[in-house]
PDB file of C-alpha atoms in Angstrom:
ATOM      1  CA  SER H  81     -31.894 -22.914 177.022  1.00 51.00           C
ATOM      2  CA  THR H  82     -34.981 -20.639 178.235  1.00 47.00           C
ATOM      3  CA  ALA H  83     -34.140 -21.786 181.828  1.00 47.00           C
ATOM      4  CA  SER H  84     -30.357 -19.993 181.155  1.00 50.00           C
ATOM      5  CA  THR H  85     -31.974 -17.023 180.020  1.00 46.00           C
ATOM      6  CA  VAL H  86     -33.730 -16.322 183.113  1.00 44.00           C
ATOM      7  CA  LEU H  87     -31.306 -17.515 185.302  1.00 45.00           C
ATOM      8  CA  MET H  88     -28.553 -14.714 183.374  1.00 50.00           C
ATOM      9  CA  LEU H  89     -31.608 -12.627 183.653  1.00 45.00           C
ATOM     10  CA  LEU H  90     -32.048 -12.412 187.640  1.00 46.00           C
ATOM     11  CA  ILE H  91     -28.519 -12.881 188.336  1.00 49.00           C
ATOM     12  CA  ALA H  92     -28.015  -9.550 186.512  1.00 47.00           C
ATOM     13  CA  ILE H  93     -31.137  -8.107 188.633  1.00 44.00           C
ATOM     14  CA  GLY H  94     -29.725  -9.040 191.291  1.00 47.00           C
ATOM     15  CA  SER H  95     -26.044  -7.537 191.189  1.00 47.00           C
ATOM     16  CA  MET H  96     -27.991  -4.219 190.423  1.00 43.00           C
ATOM     17  CA  VAL H  97     -29.562  -4.375 193.691  1.00 41.00           C
ATOM     18  CA  GLY H  98     -26.209  -4.662 195.073  1.00 43.00           C
ATOM     19  CA  GLY H  99     -25.709  -6.076 198.279  1.00 40.00           C
ATOM     20  CA  TYR H 100     -29.466  -5.137 199.113  1.00 36.00           C
ATOM     21  CA  ALA H 101     -30.940  -9.005 197.453  1.00 36.00           C
ATOM     22  CA  LEU H 102     -29.613 -10.536 200.832  1.00 33.00           C
ATOM     23  CA  ARG H 103     -29.272  -8.608 204.528  1.00 36.00           C
ATOM     24  CA  ALA H 104     -29.958  -9.127 208.246  1.00 36.00           C
ATOM     25  CA  VAL H 105     -32.741  -6.858 209.175  1.00 34.00           C
ATOM     26  CA  SER H 106     -33.301  -5.952 212.666  1.00 36.00           C
ATOM     27  CA  PHE H 107     -37.385  -6.036 213.259  1.00 33.00           C
ATOM     28  CA  PRO H 108     -39.535  -6.205 216.211  1.00 37.00           C
ATOM     29  CA  SER H 109     -41.395  -8.996 216.913  1.00 38.00           C
ATOM     30  CA  PRO H 110     -44.906  -9.713 216.003  1.00 37.00           C
ATOM     31  CA  LYS H 111     -47.781  -9.349 219.396  1.00 41.00           C
ATOM     32  CA  SER H 112     -48.855 -12.846 218.033  1.00 39.00           C
ATOM     33  CA  ALA H 113     -45.044 -14.170 218.593  1.00 38.00           C
ATOM     34  CA  PRO H 114     -43.768 -15.677 221.500  1.00 38.00           C
ATOM     35  CA  PRO H 115     -41.141 -12.846 222.397  1.00 39.00           C
ATOM     36  CA  VAL H 116     -37.555 -13.107 220.927  1.00 37.00           C
ATOM     37  CA  GLY H 117     -34.518 -12.183 223.203  1.00 37.00           C
ATOM     38  CA  ARG H 118     -35.268  -8.520 223.761  1.00 33.00           C
ATOM     39  CA  GLY H 119     -37.493  -7.888 221.708  1.00 31.00           C
ATOM     40  CA  ALA H 120     -35.753  -8.041 218.453  1.00 34.00           C
ATOM     41  CA  GLN H 121     -34.909 -10.735 216.200  1.00 33.00           C
ATOM     42  CA  TRP H 122     -32.595 -10.570 213.268  1.00 31.00           C
ATOM     43  CA  GLY H 123     -33.267 -11.701 209.828  1.00 33.00           C
ATOM     44  CA  MET H 124     -32.800 -13.315 206.832  1.00 31.00           C
ATOM     45  CA  PHE H 125     -34.929 -11.346 203.704  1.00 30.00           C
ATOM     46  CA  ALA H 126     -34.152 -11.512 199.416  1.00 32.00           C
ATOM     47  CA  MET H 127     -36.231  -8.741 197.780  1.00 35.00           C
ATOM     48  CA  GLY H 128     -38.194  -8.583 201.164  1.00 38.00           C
ATOM     49  CA  SER H 129     -41.618  -6.683 200.537  1.00 37.00           C
ATOM     50  CA  SER H 130     -41.866  -3.254 202.041  1.00 41.00           C
ATOM     51  CA  ASP H 131     -45.485  -4.193 203.256  1.00 43.00           C
ATOM     52  CA  ASP H 132     -44.342  -6.135 206.647  1.00 43.00           C
ATOM     53  CA  PRO H 133     -45.603  -3.802 209.000  1.00 38.00           C
ATOM     54  CA  TYR H 134     -42.795  -5.401 211.099  1.00 38.00           C
ATOM     55  CA  GLU H 135     -40.272  -4.854 209.678  1.00 43.00           C
ATOM     56  CA  LYS H 136     -37.343  -1.978 209.754  1.00 45.00           C
ATOM     57  CA  ILE H 137     -34.413  -1.374 207.997  1.00 45.00           C
ATOM     58  CA  PRO H 138     -31.975   1.127 209.537  1.00 51.00           C
ATOM     59  CA  ASP H 139     -30.640   3.788 206.884  1.00 52.00           C
ATOM     60  CA  ALA H 140     -26.811   3.998 206.879  1.00 51.00           C
ATOM     61  CA  LYS H 141     -27.563   7.359 208.879  1.00 55.00           C
ATOM     62  CA  ASP H 142     -28.332   5.198 212.027  1.00 54.00           C
ATOM     63  CA  MET H 143     -26.046   2.502 211.815  1.00 52.00           C
ATOM     64  CA  GLU H 144     -23.095   5.276 212.323  1.00 54.00           C
ATOM     65  CA  ASN H 145     -24.837   6.840 215.174  1.00 54.00           C
ATOM     66  CA  GLY H 146     -25.585   2.852 216.490  1.00 52.00           C
ATOM     67  CA  GLN H 147     -29.430   2.607 215.905  1.00 56.00           C
ATOM     68  CA  GLY H 148     -30.534   0.228 214.370  1.00 52.00           C
ATOM     69  CA  CYS H 149     -28.672  -2.432 215.343  1.00 61.00           C
ATOM     70  CA  SER H 150     -29.733  -4.913 218.256  1.00 63.00           C
ATOM     71  CA  VAL H 151     -27.110  -7.292 217.870  1.00 77.00           C
ATOM     72  CA  SER H 152     -24.893  -6.891 221.556  1.00 79.00           C
ATOM     73  CA  PHE H 153     -22.085  -9.390 222.400  1.00 79.00           C
ATOM     74  CA  ASN H 154     -22.554  -9.714 226.043  1.00 81.00           C
ATOM     75  CA  GLY H 155     -23.007  -6.067 226.150  1.00 84.00           C
ATOM     76  CA  LYS H 156     -20.533  -5.371 224.107  1.00 87.00           C
ATOM     77  CA  THR H 157     -20.873  -3.842 220.519  1.00 89.00           C
ATOM     78  CA  PRO H 158     -20.142  -5.629 216.987  1.00 89.00           C
ATOM     79  CA  GLU H 159     -17.374  -2.512 216.738  1.00 90.00           C
ATOM     80  CA  ARG H 160     -15.901  -3.365 220.267  1.00 91.00           C
ATOM     81  CA  LYS H 161     -15.513  -6.989 219.722  1.00 91.00           C
ATOM     82  CA  ALA H 162     -14.082  -6.930 216.318  1.00 93.00           C
ATOM     83  CA  ALA H 163     -11.995  -3.972 217.823  1.00 94.00           C
ATOM     84  CA  GLU H 164     -10.844  -6.742 220.734  1.00 94.00           C
ATOM     85  CA  ALA H 165     -10.627  -9.233 218.170  1.00 95.00           C
ATOM     86  CA  MET H 166      -7.895  -7.197 216.018  1.00 96.00           C
ATOM     87  CA  VAL H 167      -5.452  -6.847 218.823  1.00 97.00           C
ATOM     88  CA  ASN H 168      -5.572 -10.527 219.490  1.00 97.00           C
ATOM     89  CA  LEU H 169      -4.582 -10.303 215.640  1.00 97.00           C
ATOM     90  CA  PHE H 170      -1.844  -7.979 216.731  1.00 97.00           C
ATOM     91  CA  THR H 171       0.285  -9.535 219.229  1.00 97.00           C
ATOM     92  CA  PHE H 172       0.443 -12.704 217.101  1.00 97.00           C
ATOM     93  CA  VAL H 173       2.099 -10.489 214.924  1.00 97.00           C
ATOM     94  CA  ALA H 174       4.341  -9.268 216.948  1.00 97.00           C
ATOM     95  CA  CYS H 175       4.716 -12.751 218.138  1.00 97.00           C
ATOM     96  CA  ARG H 176       5.759 -14.125 215.204  1.00 97.00           C
ATOM     97  CA  SER H 177       7.848 -10.893 214.104  1.00 96.00           C
ATOM     98  CA  ILE H 178      10.116 -11.236 217.132  1.00 96.00           C
ATOM     99  CA  MET H 179      10.353 -14.428 216.022  1.00 95.00           C
ATOM    100  CA  ASN H 180      11.281 -13.913 212.751  1.00 93.00           C
ATOM    101  CA  GLU H 181      13.801 -11.197 214.143  1.00 92.00           C
ATOM    102  CA  ILE H 182      15.270 -13.884 215.940  1.00 91.00           C
ATOM    103  CA  GLU H 183      15.640 -15.867 212.981  1.00 89.00           C
ATOM    104  CA  GLY H 184      17.070 -13.378 211.180  1.00 85.00           C
ATOM    105  CA  TYR H 185      20.254 -13.575 213.296  1.00 79.00           C
ATOM    106  CA  ASP H 186      21.001 -16.937 212.961  1.00 66.00           C
ATOM    107  CA  ASN H 187      23.463 -17.541 210.638  1.00 60.00           C
ATOM    108  CA  GLU H 188      23.995 -20.891 211.166  1.00 61.00           C
ATOM    109  CA  GLY H 189      20.537 -22.160 210.174  1.00 61.00           C
ATOM    110  CA  GLY H 190      18.364 -24.346 212.757  1.00 62.00           C
ATOM    111  CA  SER H 191      19.810 -22.674 215.797  1.00 76.00           C
ATOM    112  CA  ALA H 192      17.441 -19.253 216.122  1.00 81.00           C
ATOM    113  CA  HIS H 193      14.531 -22.318 217.108  1.00 85.00           C
ATOM    114  CA  GLY H 194      16.779 -23.115 220.260  1.00 86.00           C
ATOM    115  CA  HIS H 195      16.426 -19.740 221.464  1.00 91.00           C
ATOM    116  CA  PRO H 196      14.101 -19.468 224.931  1.00 93.00           C
ATOM    117  CA  VAL H 197      12.458 -16.787 223.589  1.00 95.00           C
ATOM    118  CA  TRP H 198      11.785 -18.334 219.729  1.00 95.00           C
ATOM    119  CA  ARG H 199      11.069 -21.211 221.904  1.00 94.00           C
ATOM    120  CA  GLY H 200       8.585 -19.519 224.165  1.00 96.00           C
ATOM    121  CA  LEU H 201       7.035 -17.842 222.410  1.00 97.00           C
ATOM    122  CA  GLN H 202       6.206 -20.701 220.196  1.00 96.00           C
ATOM    123  CA  GLN H 203       5.389 -22.695 223.288  1.00 95.00           C
ATOM    124  CA  ALA H 204       2.247 -19.876 223.989  1.00 96.00           C
ATOM    125  CA  LEU H 205       1.554 -19.748 220.633  1.00 97.00           C
ATOM    126  CA  ALA H 206       0.727 -23.759 220.301  1.00 96.00           C
ATOM    127  CA  SER H 207      -0.436 -23.519 224.080  1.00 96.00           C
ATOM    128  CA  ARG H 208      -2.100 -20.925 225.298  1.00 95.00           C
ATOM    129  CA  SER H 209      -5.596 -18.771 224.336  1.00 94.00           C
ATOM    130  CA  MET H 210      -5.120 -15.660 222.309  1.00 95.00           C
ATOM    131  CA  ASP H 211      -6.991 -13.561 224.289  1.00 94.00           C
ATOM    132  CA  GLY H 212      -6.899 -10.406 226.408  1.00 91.00           C
ATOM    133  CA  LYS H 213      -5.033 -12.795 229.256  1.00 95.00           C
ATOM    134  CA  PHE H 214      -2.468 -13.758 226.146  1.00 96.00           C
ATOM    135  CA  VAL H 215       0.487 -11.195 226.913  1.00 97.00           C
ATOM    136  CA  ASP H 216      -0.601 -10.782 230.969  1.00 97.00           C
ATOM    137  CA  SER H 217       0.617 -14.818 231.072  1.00 96.00           C
ATOM    138  CA  LEU H 218       3.820 -14.313 229.404  1.00 97.00           C
ATOM    139  CA  LEU H 219       4.079 -11.142 231.359  1.00 96.00           C
ATOM    140  CA  ASN H 220       3.951 -13.859 234.782  1.00 96.00           C
ATOM    141  CA  ASP H 221       6.273 -16.300 233.286  1.00 95.00           C
ATOM    142  CA  GLU H 222       8.647 -17.985 235.344  1.00 95.00           C
ATOM    143  CA  ASP H 223      11.209 -17.456 232.928  1.00 95.00           C
ATOM    144  CA  PRO H 224      12.300 -13.942 233.286  1.00 95.00           C
ATOM    145  CA  GLU H 225      13.329 -14.132 229.276  1.00 95.00           C
ATOM    146  CA  MET H 226       9.701 -14.451 228.421  1.00 96.00           C
ATOM    147  CA  ARG H 227       8.692 -11.980 230.889  1.00 96.00           C
ATOM    148  CA  GLN H 228      11.401  -9.377 229.107  1.00 96.00           C
ATOM    149  CA  ALA H 229       9.281 -11.247 226.074  1.00 97.00           C
ATOM    150  CA  ALA H 230       5.948  -9.718 226.704  1.00 97.00           C
ATOM    151  CA  LEU H 231       7.056  -6.322 227.000  1.00 97.00           C
ATOM    152  CA  ARG H 232       8.430  -6.418 223.744  1.00 97.00           C
ATOM    153  CA  VAL H 233       5.167  -8.150 222.051  1.00 98.00           C
ATOM    154  CA  MET H 234       3.204  -5.093 223.749  1.00 97.00           C
ATOM    155  CA  ASP H 235       5.538  -2.474 222.424  1.00 97.00           C
ATOM    156  CA  VAL H 236       5.690  -4.278 218.360  1.00 97.00           C
ATOM    157  CA  ARG H 237       2.055  -5.051 218.724  1.00 97.00           C
ATOM    158  CA  ALA H 238       1.328  -0.866 218.752  1.00 97.00           C
ATOM    159  CA  ALA H 239       4.059   0.149 216.327  1.00 97.00           C
ATOM    160  CA  PHE H 240       2.175  -2.496 214.042  1.00 97.00           C
ATOM    161  CA  ALA H 241      -1.343  -1.109 214.748  1.00 97.00           C
ATOM    162  CA  GLU H 242      -0.054   2.505 214.688  1.00 97.00           C
ATOM    163  CA  GLU H 243       2.394   2.921 212.117  1.00 96.00           C
ATOM    164  CA  VAL H 244       1.980  -0.527 209.701  1.00 96.00           C
ATOM    165  CA  PHE H 245      -1.234  -1.654 209.514  1.00 96.00           C
ATOM    166  CA  ASN H 246      -3.573  -0.407 206.695  1.00 96.00           C
ATOM    167  CA  TRP H 247      -7.471   0.410 208.679  1.00 96.00           C
ATOM    168  CA  ASP H 248      -8.814   1.182 205.155  1.00 95.00           C
ATOM    169  CA  ALA H 249      -7.837  -1.007 203.544  1.00 96.00           C
ATOM    170  CA  VAL H 250      -8.946  -3.494 206.098  1.00 95.00           C
ATOM    171  CA  LYS H 251     -12.471  -1.715 205.377  1.00 95.00           C
ATOM    172  CA  ASP H 252     -12.569  -2.260 201.329  1.00 96.00           C
ATOM    173  CA  HIS H 253     -11.265  -5.893 201.957  1.00 97.00           C
ATOM    174  CA  ALA H 254     -14.309  -6.609 203.753  1.00 96.00           C
ATOM    175  CA  LEU H 255     -17.114  -4.976 201.994  1.00 96.00           C
ATOM    176  CA  GLU H 256     -15.415  -6.552 198.652  1.00 97.00           C
ATOM    177  CA  ILE H 257     -15.415  -9.860 200.044  1.00 97.00           C
ATOM    178  CA  MET H 258     -18.703  -9.922 201.367  1.00 96.00           C
ATOM    179  CA  LYS H 259     -20.115  -8.188 198.002  1.00 96.00           C
ATOM    180  CA  GLU H 260     -18.700 -11.619 196.305  1.00 96.00           C
ATOM    181  CA  ASP H 261     -20.040 -13.779 198.769  1.00 96.00           C
ATOM    182  CA  ASN H 262     -23.488 -12.746 198.745  1.00 96.00           C
ATOM    183  CA  ALA H 263     -23.025 -12.958 195.085  1.00 96.00           C
ATOM    184  CA  ASP H 264     -22.576 -16.305 195.097  1.00 96.00           C
ATOM    185  CA  VAL H 265     -24.840 -17.426 197.998  1.00 95.00           C
ATOM    186  CA  LEU H 266     -27.711 -15.847 195.309  1.00 93.00           C
ATOM    187  CA  ARG H 267     -26.217 -16.978 191.933  1.00 92.00           C
ATOM    188  CA  LYS H 268     -26.039 -20.761 193.703  1.00 92.00           C
ATOM    189  CA  HIS H 269     -29.815 -19.944 195.171  1.00 91.00           C
ATOM    190  CA  LEU H 270     -31.139 -19.008 191.792  1.00 90.00           C
ATOM    191  CA  GLU H 271     -29.125 -22.235 190.168  1.00 89.00           C
ATOM    192  CA  ARG H 272     -31.227 -24.726 192.968  1.00 89.00           C
ATOM    193  CA  THR H 273     -33.760 -22.957 192.415  1.00 88.00           C
ATOM    194  CA  VAL H 274     -34.419 -21.999 188.869  1.00 80.00           C
ATOM    195  CA  MET H 275     -32.477 -24.231 186.862  1.00 71.00           C
ATOM    196  CA  THR H 276     -33.805 -26.918 185.158  1.00 58.00           C
ATOM    197  CA  PRO H 277     -32.317 -29.785 183.469  1.00 60.00           C
ATOM    198  CA  ASP H 278     -32.262 -29.155 178.879  1.00 57.00           C
ATOM    199  CA  THR H 279     -34.437 -31.109 177.350  1.00 54.00           C
ATOM    200  CA  ASP H 280     -33.321 -29.755 173.883  1.00 54.00           C
TER     201      ASP H 280
END
């Protein structure tokens, strides 16, 4: 149908412009508008017009220098927040690696779950927040075996981050997932706004 043809054409155009169809931009607030945050606000736009005098689209060089982004998390940059999240991930991976190691020593089956370190880490993962205080809580545990396990966790997560984890793959995966998500969001938006029931 004509509507289907138009939809496919719009999707093709959206693919050509890549990630520019939908993106977050920082722009100054209009003087007539009430103040928002620290004098800036974030908005989503689809095929935005460059005629908007308040629109500011930071280029890649500005973003690399930490400019053009008004978002912060209690004074922390997005990169800092991402780094903290990565440390929490590495801590979790270290705990699971130690638990898997204990399970590997189990030749009888089932006894690994009774190991004090395996049991302690399992309980800690289930009951404690995975944040910057997690390892410190292990290091101050009443059980001396858990205090020893905390030292092991720090060693394992450092080795994993430095020698095993593929940092380049994270960027590639993030960009790929974001590109696919943007295309999917745009496609669904066009389907909702352009597609009409066939009358043939």
